[in-house]
Amino acid sequence: MIRVALARAVQRHGAREGTIAACGALKWALGYSSPLNERENDKKEKLMPIGKVKWYDLERGFGFVSNPGEEDCFLPKSVLPEGIDDLYPGQRIEFDFVAGRKGPQVLRMEVLDPPKHKVHKYSADQLGSMVADLVTLLETTVQPGLAAGRYPEKKVGRQVAEILRVVATELDA
């Protein structure tokens, strides 16, 4: 049955048996696709892979993106589309890549997910109060010990570091 369909398809489309055209003709003869669908499928096969940003450091100007079924790809700042300055972890991108000396490298990309809009958690008045309290805490608790040549206790150091992170995150938003 398949042999007969292949022979008919080869005769109809003028393709030699065993060629790619013969395979397409056979699929068409068996009703799996039409020549029009084949052209559409060829376009789909040429699509770039879709991956997710693993991490991206704006200051260093590079990051890495996961490549489904392959090794992670290096993502330099130079391939970011115009108007895109930063990427966030988990953001989906479509990209082309090439094997470089140190592994795969993204050549061009298109961002699929919109950028995250950072939202302020605290009002300006609340943040101003937090900064004033932080300065007071640093001047009364941390600075005297450092001036005497001692680091603060671990518990105090962790608490101050956590407050600094919250303020820094809010200022960066």
GROMACS .gro file of N, CA and C in nm:
model
  519
    1MET      N    1   0.083  -0.120   0.000
    1MET     CA    2   0.000   0.000   0.000
    1MET      C    3   0.087   0.127   0.000
    2ILE      N    4   0.183   0.133   0.095
    2ILE     CA    5   0.269   0.251   0.102
    2ILE      C    6   0.358   0.258  -0.022
    3ARG      N    7   0.406   0.142  -0.067
    3ARG     CA    8   0.493   0.139  -0.185
    3ARG      C    9   0.419   0.192  -0.308
    4VAL      N   10   0.291   0.154  -0.321
    4VAL     CA   11   0.210   0.199  -0.434
    4VAL      C   12   0.187   0.350  -0.423
    5ALA      N   13   0.156   0.398  -0.301
    5ALA     CA   14   0.134   0.541  -0.281
    5ALA      C   15   0.260   0.619  -0.311
    6LEU      N   16   0.376   0.564  -0.273
    6LEU     CA   17   0.501   0.632  -0.299
    6LEU      C   18   0.529   0.639  -0.449
    7ALA      N   19   0.505   0.529  -0.519
    7ALA     CA   20   0.529   0.526  -0.663
    7ALA      C   21   0.439   0.628  -0.734
    8ARG      N   22   0.311   0.634  -0.694
    8ARG     CA   23   0.219   0.730  -0.755
    8ARG      C   24   0.263   0.874  -0.725
    9ALA      N   25   0.302   0.898  -0.601
    9ALA     CA   26   0.343   1.032  -0.561
    9ALA      C   27   0.470   1.074  -0.636
   10VAL      N   28   0.562   0.981  -0.652
   10VAL     CA   29   0.685   1.010  -0.723
   10VAL      C   30   0.655   1.043  -0.868
   11GLN      N   31   0.564   0.965  -0.930
   11GLN     CA   32   0.528   0.992  -1.070
   11GLN      C   33   0.459   1.127  -1.081
   12ARG      N   34   0.367   1.155  -0.991
   12ARG     CA   35   0.289   1.279  -0.997
   12ARG      C   36   0.378   1.401  -0.980
   13HIS      N   37   0.474   1.395  -0.887
   13HIS     CA   38   0.555   1.513  -0.854
   13HIS      C   39   0.693   1.511  -0.918
   14GLY      N   40   0.725   1.405  -0.990
   14GLY     CA   41   0.853   1.399  -1.061
   14GLY      C   42   0.972   1.389  -0.969
   15ALA      N   43   0.956   1.334  -0.850
   15ALA     CA   44   1.067   1.320  -0.757
   15ALA      C   45   1.123   1.178  -0.762
   16ARG      N   46   1.250   1.166  -0.736
   16ARG     CA   47   1.311   1.033  -0.731
   16ARG      C   48   1.283   0.970  -0.596
   17GLU      N   49   1.266   0.841  -0.595
   17GLU     CA   50   1.241   0.769  -0.470
   17GLU      C   51   1.363   0.784  -0.380
   18GLY      N   52   1.340   0.809  -0.251
   18GLY     CA   53   1.448   0.824  -0.154
   18GLY      C   54   1.490   0.968  -0.132
   19THR      N   55   1.436   1.060  -0.209
   19THR     CA   56   1.472   1.201  -0.190
   19THR      C   57   1.376   1.266  -0.093
   20ILE      N   58   1.413   1.384  -0.049
   20ILE     CA   59   1.327   1.459   0.043
   20ILE      C   60   1.195   1.492  -0.026
   21ALA      N   61   1.202   1.526  -0.154
   21ALA     CA   62   1.080   1.558  -0.228
   21ALA      C   63   0.988   1.437  -0.233
   22ALA      N   64   1.046   1.316  -0.246
   22ALA     CA   65   0.964   1.195  -0.248
   22ALA      C   66   0.896   1.174  -0.114
   23CYS      N   67   0.966   1.202  -0.006
   23CYS     CA   68   0.905   1.189   0.127
   23CYS      C   69   0.788   1.286   0.142
   24GLY      N   70   0.807   1.408   0.094
   24GLY     CA   71   0.698   1.506   0.099
   24GLY      C   72   0.583   1.464   0.011
   25ALA      N   73   0.615   1.409  -0.106
   25ALA     CA   74   0.510   1.363  -0.196
   25ALA      C   75   0.433   1.248  -0.134
   26LEU      N   76   0.503   1.160  -0.065
   26LEU     CA   77   0.436   1.047   0.001
   26LEU      C   78   0.344   1.097   0.111
   27LYS      N   79   0.391   1.189   0.191
   27LYS     CA   80   0.306   1.244   0.296
   27LYS      C   81   0.182   1.310   0.235
   28TRP      N   82   0.202   1.379   0.122
   28TRP     CA   83   0.090   1.444   0.057
   28TRP      C   84  -0.007   1.340   0.003
   29ALA      N   85   0.047   1.233  -0.058
   29ALA     CA   86  -0.038   1.128  -0.117
   29ALA      C   87  -0.117   1.054  -0.010
   30LEU      N   88  -0.058   1.036   0.105
   30LEU     CA   89  -0.127   0.964   0.213
   30LEU      C   90  -0.222   1.055   0.291
   31GLY      N   91  -0.225   1.183   0.255
   31GLY     CA   92  -0.321   1.274   0.318
   31GLY      C   93  -0.271   1.338   0.446
   32TYR      N   94  -0.142   1.323   0.478
   32TYR     CA   95  -0.089   1.386   0.599
   32TYR      C   96  -0.071   1.535   0.583
   33SER      N   97  -0.043   1.579   0.462
   33SER     CA   98  -0.022   1.722   0.440
   33SER      C   99  -0.045   1.754   0.294
   34SER      N  100  -0.047   1.880   0.265
   34SER     CA  101  -0.057   1.925   0.127
   34SER      C  102   0.068   2.005   0.095
   35PRO      N  103   0.095   2.030  -0.031
   35PRO     CA  104   0.212   2.113  -0.064
   35PRO      C  105   0.208   2.249   0.006
   36LEU      N  106   0.088   2.305   0.023
   36LEU     CA  107   0.075   2.433   0.092
   36LEU      C  108   0.115   2.418   0.238
   37ASN      N  109   0.067   2.310   0.304
   37ASN     CA  110   0.102   2.287   0.444
   37ASN      C  111   0.252   2.263   0.459
   38GLU      N  112   0.314   2.199   0.359
   38GLU     CA  113   0.457   2.174   0.364
   38GLU      C  114   0.534   2.307   0.371
   39ARG      N  115   0.490   2.404   0.292
   39ARG     CA  116   0.557   2.535   0.295
   39ARG      C  117   0.538   2.601   0.431
   40GLU      N  118   0.419   2.588   0.487
   40GLU     CA  119   0.394   2.645   0.619
   40GLU      C  120   0.477   2.573   0.725
   41ASN      N  121   0.488   2.440   0.713
   41ASN     CA  122   0.567   2.364   0.809
   41ASN      C  123   0.714   2.401   0.799
   42ASP      N  124   0.764   2.425   0.676
   42ASP     CA  125   0.903   2.466   0.660
   42ASP      C  126   0.928   2.597   0.733
   43LYS      N  127   0.832   2.689   0.727
   43LYS     CA  128   0.847   2.816   0.798
   43LYS      C  129   0.851   2.793   0.949
   44LYS      N  130   0.765   2.702   0.998
   44LYS     CA  131   0.760   2.674   1.141
   44LYS      C  132   0.891   2.611   1.188
   45GLU      N  133   0.950   2.523   1.106
   45GLU     CA  134   1.073   2.457   1.145
   45GLU      C  135   1.189   2.554   1.153
   46LYS      N  136   1.181   2.665   1.084
   46LYS     CA  137   1.288   2.763   1.085
   46LYS      C  138   1.277   2.859   1.202
   47LEU      N  139   1.175   2.843   1.287
   47LEU     CA  140   1.160   2.929   1.402
   47LEU      C  141   1.276   2.909   1.498
   48MET      N  142   1.307   3.012   1.571
   48MET     CA  143   1.416   3.007   1.667
   48MET      C  144   1.368   2.932   1.792
   49PRO      N  145   1.460   2.868   1.866
   49PRO     CA  146   1.420   2.800   1.989
   49PRO      C  147   1.373   2.902   2.093
   50ILE      N  148   1.288   2.856   2.182
   50ILE     CA  149   1.238   2.940   2.290
   50ILE      C  150   1.300   2.891   2.420
   51GLY      N  151   1.362   2.982   2.492
   51GLY     CA  152   1.424   2.948   2.619
   51GLY      C  153   1.388   3.050   2.725
   52LYS      N  154   1.437   3.026   2.846
   52LYS     CA  155   1.412   3.118   2.956
   52LYS      C  156   1.546   3.172   3.006
   53VAL      N  157   1.543   3.298   3.042
   53VAL     CA  158   1.663   3.362   3.096
   53VAL      C  159   1.694   3.297   3.231
   54LYS      N  160   1.815   3.244   3.246
   54LYS     CA  161   1.856   3.188   3.375
   54LYS      C  162   1.898   3.301   3.468
   55TRP      N  163   1.984   3.389   3.417
   55TRP     CA  164   2.022   3.510   3.489
   55TRP      C  165   2.081   3.608   3.389
   56TYR      N  166   2.073   3.736   3.425
   56TYR     CA  167   2.131   3.840   3.342
   56TYR      C  168   2.178   3.952   3.434
   57ASP      N  169   2.305   3.990   3.423
   57ASP     CA  170   2.363   4.095   3.505
   57ASP      C  171   2.386   4.218   3.418
   58LEU      N  172   2.312   4.323   3.443
   58LEU     CA  173   2.320   4.445   3.363
   58LEU      C  174   2.457   4.511   3.375
   59GLU      N  175   2.515   4.510   3.495
   59GLU     CA  176   2.645   4.574   3.516
   59GLU      C  177   2.756   4.501   3.441
   60ARG      N  178   2.753   4.369   3.441
   60ARG     CA  179   2.856   4.291   3.373
   60ARG      C  180   2.827   4.279   3.223
   61GLY      N  181   2.702   4.300   3.184
   61GLY     CA  182   2.668   4.301   3.043
   61GLY      C  183   2.651   4.165   2.978
   62PHE      N  184   2.617   4.064   3.057
   62PHE     CA  185   2.591   3.933   2.999
   62PHE      C  186   2.509   3.848   3.094
   63GLY      N  187   2.465   3.734   3.045
   63GLY     CA  188   2.389   3.639   3.124
   63GLY      C  189   2.383   3.507   3.050
   64PHE      N  190   2.292   3.420   3.093
   64PHE     CA  191   2.274   3.291   3.030
   64PHE      C  192   2.126   3.261   3.013
   65VAL      N  193   2.096   3.188   2.907
   65VAL     CA  194   1.959   3.150   2.877
   65VAL      C  195   1.955   2.998   2.861
   66SER      N  196   1.848   2.936   2.911
   66SER     CA  197   1.834   2.791   2.898
   66SER      C  198   1.795   2.759   2.754
   67ASN      N  199   1.854   2.655   2.702
   67ASN     CA  200   1.827   2.611   2.566
   67ASN      C  201   1.766   2.472   2.576
   68PRO      N  202   1.638   2.455   2.545
   68PRO     CA  203   1.571   2.327   2.564
   68PRO      C  204   1.646   2.211   2.497
   69GLY      N  205   1.685   2.113   2.578
   69GLY     CA  206   1.752   1.995   2.527
   69GLY      C  207   1.897   2.015   2.491
   70GLU      N  208   1.951   2.131   2.516
   70GLU     CA  209   2.089   2.162   2.480
   70GLU      C  210   2.159   2.227   2.599
   71GLU      N  211   2.283   2.265   2.577
   71GLU     CA  212   2.362   2.337   2.676
   71GLU      C  213   2.312   2.481   2.685
   72ASP      N  214   2.323   2.541   2.804
   72ASP     CA  215   2.282   2.681   2.821
   72ASP      C  216   2.364   2.770   2.728
   73CYS      N  217   2.302   2.879   2.682
   73CYS     CA  218   2.367   2.970   2.587
   73CYS      C  219   2.408   3.100   2.656
   74PHE      N  220   2.526   3.147   2.618
   74PHE     CA  221   2.578   3.276   2.665
   74PHE      C  222   2.498   3.387   2.598
   75LEU      N  223   2.458   3.488   2.676
   75LEU     CA  224   2.375   3.597   2.626
   75LEU      C  225   2.446   3.730   2.649
   76PRO      N  226   2.517   3.783   2.548
   76PRO     CA  227   2.586   3.912   2.565
   76PRO      C  228   2.489   4.030   2.550
   77LYS      N  229   2.526   4.143   2.606
   77LYS     CA  230   2.443   4.263   2.600
   77LYS      C  231   2.424   4.310   2.456
   78SER      N  232   2.522   4.283   2.370
   78SER     CA  233   2.518   4.332   2.232
   78SER      C  234   2.403   4.276   2.150
   79VAL      N  235   2.343   4.166   2.193
   79VAL     CA  236   2.233   4.107   2.115
   79VAL      C  237   2.095   4.148   2.166
   80LEU      N  238   2.091   4.227   2.273
   80LEU     CA  239   1.960   4.271   2.324
   80LEU      C  240   1.892   4.359   2.221
   81PRO      N  241   1.761   4.339   2.199
   81PRO     CA  242   1.690   4.423   2.103
   81PRO      C  243   1.689   4.570   2.148
   82GLU      N  244   1.672   4.658   2.053
   82GLU     CA  245   1.669   4.801   2.083
   82GLU      C  246   1.556   4.831   2.181
   83GLY      N  247   1.587   4.908   2.282
   83GLY     CA  248   1.487   4.945   2.383
   83GLY      C  249   1.482   4.850   2.501
   84ILE      N  250   1.550   4.737   2.494
   84ILE     CA  251   1.555   4.642   2.605
   84ILE      C  252   1.690   4.658   2.672
   85ASP      N  253   1.687   4.694   2.801
   85ASP     CA  254   1.810   4.715   2.876
   85ASP      C  255   1.840   4.602   2.972
   86ASP      N  256   1.736   4.539   3.023
   86ASP     CA  257   1.754   4.439   3.128
   86ASP      C  258   1.660   4.322   3.105
   87LEU      N  259   1.700   4.206   3.153
   87LEU     CA  260   1.618   4.085   3.147
   87LEU      C  261   1.607   4.030   3.288
   88TYR      N  262   1.498   3.959   3.317
   88TYR     CA  263   1.482   3.902   3.450
   88TYR      C  264   1.477   3.750   3.439
   89PRO      N  265   1.517   3.680   3.546
   89PRO     CA  266   1.516   3.534   3.543
   89PRO      C  267   1.376   3.480   3.516
   90GLY      N  268   1.369   3.381   3.427
   90GLY     CA  269   1.241   3.320   3.392
   90GLY      C  270   1.174   3.385   3.272
   91GLN      N  271   1.224   3.498   3.227
   91GLN     CA  272   1.165   3.568   3.111
   91GLN      C  273   1.188   3.483   2.986
   92ARG      N  274   1.082   3.462   2.908
   92ARG     CA  275   1.092   3.380   2.788
   92ARG      C  276   1.143   3.463   2.671
   93ILE      N  277   1.240   3.405   2.599
   93ILE     CA  278   1.293   3.470   2.480
   93ILE      C  279   1.305   3.368   2.368
   94GLU      N  280   1.297   3.418   2.246
   94GLU     CA  281   1.319   3.336   2.127
   94GLU      C  282   1.455   3.380   2.072
   95PHE      N  283   1.541   3.284   2.037
   95PHE     CA  284   1.677   3.322   2.001
   95PHE      C  285   1.739   3.227   1.900
   96ASP      N  286   1.837   3.279   1.829
   96ASP     CA  287   1.925   3.200   1.742
   96ASP      C  288   2.060   3.194   1.811
   97PHE      N  289   2.130   3.082   1.797
   97PHE     CA  290   2.260   3.072   1.860
   97PHE      C  291   2.358   3.000   1.769
   98VAL      N  292   2.485   3.015   1.805
   98VAL     CA  293   2.593   2.953   1.730
   98VAL      C  294   2.691   2.894   1.831
   99ALA      N  295   2.762   2.790   1.791
   99ALA     CA  296   2.864   2.731   1.878
   99ALA      C  297   2.986   2.822   1.879
  100GLY      N  298   3.022   2.870   1.995
  100GLY     CA  299   3.140   2.955   2.010
  100GLY      C  300   3.255   2.877   2.070
  101ARG      N  301   3.366   2.945   2.097
  101ARG     CA  302   3.483   2.879   2.156
  101ARG      C  303   3.452   2.821   2.293
  102LYS      N  304   3.375   2.894   2.372
  102LYS     CA  305   3.346   2.850   2.508
  102LYS      C  306   3.207   2.789   2.523
  103GLY      N  307   3.139   2.764   2.413
  103GLY     CA  308   3.005   2.706   2.417
  103GLY      C  309   2.909   2.787   2.332
  104PRO      N  310   2.781   2.747   2.333
  104PRO     CA  311   2.683   2.818   2.250
  104PRO      C  312   2.665   2.964   2.293
  105GLN      N  313   2.646   3.050   2.193
  105GLN     CA  314   2.629   3.193   2.218
  105GLN      C  315   2.511   3.244   2.137
  106VAL      N  316   2.427   3.325   2.199
  106VAL     CA  317   2.311   3.383   2.133
  106VAL      C  318   2.357   3.485   2.029
  107LEU      N  319   2.303   3.473   1.907
  107LEU     CA  320   2.336   3.568   1.800
  107LEU      C  321   2.233   3.679   1.790
  108ARG      N  322   2.106   3.642   1.799
  108ARG     CA  323   1.998   3.741   1.796
  108ARG      C  324   1.884   3.684   1.879
  109MET      N  325   1.802   3.774   1.928
  109MET     CA  326   1.694   3.729   2.016
  109MET      C  327   1.573   3.821   2.004
  110GLU      N  328   1.462   3.768   2.051
  110GLU     CA  329   1.337   3.842   2.055
  110GLU      C  330   1.272   3.813   2.190
  111VAL      N  331   1.232   3.915   2.262
  111VAL     CA  332   1.171   3.898   2.394
  111VAL      C  333   1.024   3.863   2.376
  112LEU      N  334   0.981   3.754   2.440
  112LEU     CA  335   0.842   3.711   2.430
  112LEU      C  336   0.757   3.761   2.547
  113ASP      N  337   0.815   3.766   2.666
  113ASP     CA  338   0.744   3.815   2.784
  113ASP      C  339   0.771   3.963   2.803
  114PRO      N  340   0.669   4.039   2.839
  114PRO     CA  341   0.692   4.183   2.862
  114PRO      C  342   0.779   4.202   2.985
  115PRO      N  343   0.853   4.313   2.993
  115PRO     CA  344   0.937   4.338   3.109
  115PRO      C  345   0.853   4.358   3.234
  116LYS      N  346   0.909   4.320   3.347
  116LYS     CA  347   0.840   4.340   3.476
  116LYS      C  348   0.847   4.487   3.513
  117HIS      N  349   0.737   4.537   3.560
  117HIS     CA  350   0.736   4.675   3.610
  117HIS      C  351   0.756   4.667   3.761
  118LYS      N  352   0.861   4.730   3.806
  118LYS     CA  353   0.890   4.727   3.948
  118LYS      C  354   0.794   4.820   4.020
  119VAL      N  355   0.740   4.772   4.132
  119VAL     CA  356   0.643   4.847   4.209
  119VAL      C  357   0.704   4.881   4.345
  120HIS      N  358   0.685   5.003   4.388
  120HIS     CA  359   0.734   5.042   4.519
  120HIS      C  360   0.644   4.983   4.626
  121LYS      N  361   0.707   4.922   4.725
  121LYS     CA  362   0.634   4.860   4.835
  121LYS      C  363   0.596   4.964   4.941
  122TYR      N  364   0.682   5.064   4.957
  122TYR     CA  365   0.662   5.166   5.060
  122TYR      C  366   0.648   5.303   4.995
  123SER      N  367   0.575   5.391   5.062
  123SER     CA  368   0.563   5.529   5.012
  123SER      C  369   0.695   5.602   5.035
  124ALA      N  370   0.709   5.717   4.972
  124ALA     CA  371   0.832   5.795   4.987
  124ALA      C  372   0.854   5.837   5.133
  125ASP      N  373   0.746   5.873   5.203
  125ASP     CA  374   0.757   5.912   5.344
  125ASP      C  375   0.805   5.795   5.430
  126GLN      N  376   0.747   5.675   5.404
  126GLN     CA  377   0.788   5.557   5.480
  126GLN      C  378   0.934   5.523   5.453
  127LEU      N  379   0.976   5.532   5.328
  127LEU     CA  380   1.114   5.501   5.293
  127LEU      C  381   1.209   5.604   5.355
  128GLY      N  382   1.170   5.732   5.356
  128GLY     CA  383   1.251   5.835   5.420
  128GLY      C  384   1.270   5.807   5.568
  129SER      N  385   1.163   5.763   5.634
  129SER     CA  386   1.170   5.728   5.776
  129SER      C  387   1.262   5.607   5.798
  130MET      N  388   1.252   5.509   5.708
  130MET     CA  389   1.338   5.390   5.718
  130MET      C  390   1.485   5.427   5.703
  131VAL      N  391   1.516   5.515   5.609
  131VAL     CA  392   1.654   5.556   5.587
  131VAL      C  393   1.707   5.631   5.709
  132ALA      N  394   1.625   5.720   5.767
  132ALA     CA  395   1.666   5.794   5.886
  132ALA      C  396   1.693   5.697   6.002
  133ASP      N  397   1.605   5.600   6.021
  133ASP     CA  398   1.624   5.499   6.126
  133ASP      C  399   1.749   5.415   6.100
  134LEU      N  400   1.774   5.384   5.974
  134LEU     CA  401   1.891   5.306   5.938
  134LEU      C  402   2.019   5.382   5.968
  135VAL      N  403   2.022   5.510   5.934
  135VAL     CA  404   2.140   5.592   5.962
  135VAL      C  405   2.164   5.598   6.113
  136THR      N  406   2.057   5.617   6.190
  136THR     CA  407   2.069   5.622   6.336
  136THR      C  408   2.123   5.489   6.389
  137LEU      N  409   2.069   5.379   6.338
  137LEU     CA  410   2.113   5.246   6.380
  137LEU      C  411   2.261   5.224   6.349
  138LEU      N  412   2.303   5.264   6.230
  138LEU     CA  413   2.443   5.247   6.191
  138LEU      C  414   2.535   5.334   6.279
  139GLU      N  415   2.493   5.457   6.307
  139GLU     CA  416   2.576   5.548   6.387
  139GLU      C  417   2.585   5.505   6.532
  140THR      N  418   2.478   5.448   6.589
  140THR     CA  419   2.478   5.414   6.732
  140THR      C  420   2.524   5.271   6.759
  141THR      N  421   2.499   5.178   6.667
  141THR     CA  422   2.529   5.038   6.694
  141THR      C  423   2.653   4.987   6.622
  142VAL      N  424   2.663   5.014   6.494
  142VAL     CA  425   2.769   4.954   6.414
  142VAL      C  426   2.897   5.038   6.415
  143GLN      N  427   2.886   5.168   6.394
  143GLN     CA  428   3.004   5.253   6.379
  143GLN      C  429   3.094   5.256   6.503
  144PRO      N  430   3.041   5.267   6.626
  144PRO     CA  431   3.131   5.270   6.743
  144PRO      C  432   3.216   5.143   6.755
  145GLY      N  433   3.158   5.027   6.729
  145GLY     CA  434   3.232   4.902   6.736
  145GLY      C  435   3.340   4.896   6.629
  146LEU      N  436   3.306   4.938   6.507
  146LEU     CA  437   3.405   4.938   6.399
  146LEU      C  438   3.519   5.034   6.429
  147ALA      N  439   3.488   5.151   6.491
  147ALA     CA  440   3.592   5.248   6.527
  147ALA      C  441   3.686   5.189   6.632
  148ALA      N  442   3.633   5.100   6.715
  148ALA     CA  443   3.715   5.036   6.819
  148ALA      C  444   3.786   4.912   6.766
  149GLY      N  445   3.767   4.880   6.636
  149GLY     CA  446   3.836   4.765   6.578
  149GLY      C  447   3.760   4.634   6.590
  150ARG      N  448   3.630   4.640   6.620
  150ARG     CA  449   3.549   4.518   6.635
  150ARG      C  450   3.433   4.519   6.535
  151TYR      N  451   3.407   4.402   6.483
  151TYR     CA  452   3.288   4.387   6.398
  151TYR      C  453   3.167   4.367   6.487
  152PRO      N  454   3.048   4.402   6.440
  152PRO     CA  455   2.928   4.378   6.522
  152PRO      C  456   2.902   4.228   6.538
  153GLU      N  457   2.826   4.194   6.640
  153GLU     CA  458   2.789   4.053   6.661
  153GLU      C  459   2.710   4.003   6.540
  154LYS      N  460   2.713   3.871   6.523
  154LYS     CA  461   2.646   3.812   6.406
  154LYS      C  462   2.498   3.851   6.399
  155LYS      N  463   2.430   3.842   6.512
  155LYS     CA  464   2.286   3.871   6.515
  155LYS      C  465   2.260   4.015   6.471
  156VAL      N  466   2.335   4.109   6.523
  156VAL     CA  467   2.318   4.251   6.489
  156VAL      C  468   2.355   4.273   6.342
  157GLY      N  469   2.464   4.210   6.297
  157GLY     CA  470   2.508   4.223   6.159
  157GLY      C  471   2.403   4.174   6.060
  158ARG      N  472   2.339   4.061   6.093
  158ARG     CA  473   2.234   4.007   6.005
  158ARG      C  474   2.114   4.100   5.998
  159GLN      N  475   2.074   4.153   6.115
  159GLN     CA  476   1.959   4.243   6.119
  159GLN      C  477   1.986   4.370   6.037
  160VAL      N  478   2.103   4.427   6.053
  160VAL     CA  479   2.138   4.548   5.979
  160VAL      C  480   2.145   4.517   5.830
  161ALA      N  481   2.205   4.404   5.794
  161ALA     CA  482   2.216   4.365   5.653
  161ALA      C  483   2.077   4.346   5.591
  162GLU      N  484   1.985   4.287   5.666
  162GLU     CA  485   1.850   4.266   5.614
  162GLU      C  486   1.780   4.401   5.590
  163ILE      N  487   1.796   4.494   5.682
  163ILE     CA  488   1.736   4.626   5.665
  163ILE      C  489   1.798   4.696   5.544
  164LEU      N  490   1.929   4.685   5.529
  164LEU     CA  491   1.998   4.746   5.413
  164LEU      C  492   1.945   4.687   5.282
  165ARG      N  493   1.922   4.555   5.280
  165ARG     CA  494   1.870   4.491   5.157
  165ARG      C  495   1.732   4.543   5.122
  166VAL      N  496   1.645   4.558   5.224
  166VAL     CA  497   1.510   4.607   5.199
  166VAL      C  498   1.514   4.749   5.143
  167VAL      N  499   1.596   4.834   5.204
  167VAL     CA  500   1.606   4.972   5.156
  167VAL      C  501   1.666   4.975   5.016
  168ALA      N  502   1.769   4.895   4.991
  168ALA     CA  503   1.832   4.893   4.859
  168ALA      C  504   1.733   4.844   4.752
  169THR      N  505   1.657   4.740   4.784
  169THR     CA  506   1.558   4.687   4.689
  169THR      C  507   1.451   4.793   4.658
  170GLU      N  508   1.408   4.863   4.759
  170GLU     CA  509   1.306   4.966   4.740
  170GLU      C  510   1.360   5.083   4.659
  171LEU      N  511   1.486   5.120   4.681
  171LEU     CA  512   1.545   5.228   4.604
  171LEU      C  513   1.567   5.186   4.459
  172ASP      N  514   1.594   5.058   4.437
  172ASP     CA  515   1.621   5.007   4.303
  172ASP      C  516   1.492   4.988   4.221
  173ALA      N  517   1.376   4.982   4.288
  173ALA     CA  518   1.249   4.958   4.219
  173ALA      C  519   1.208   5.074   4.132
   0.00000   0.00000   0.00000
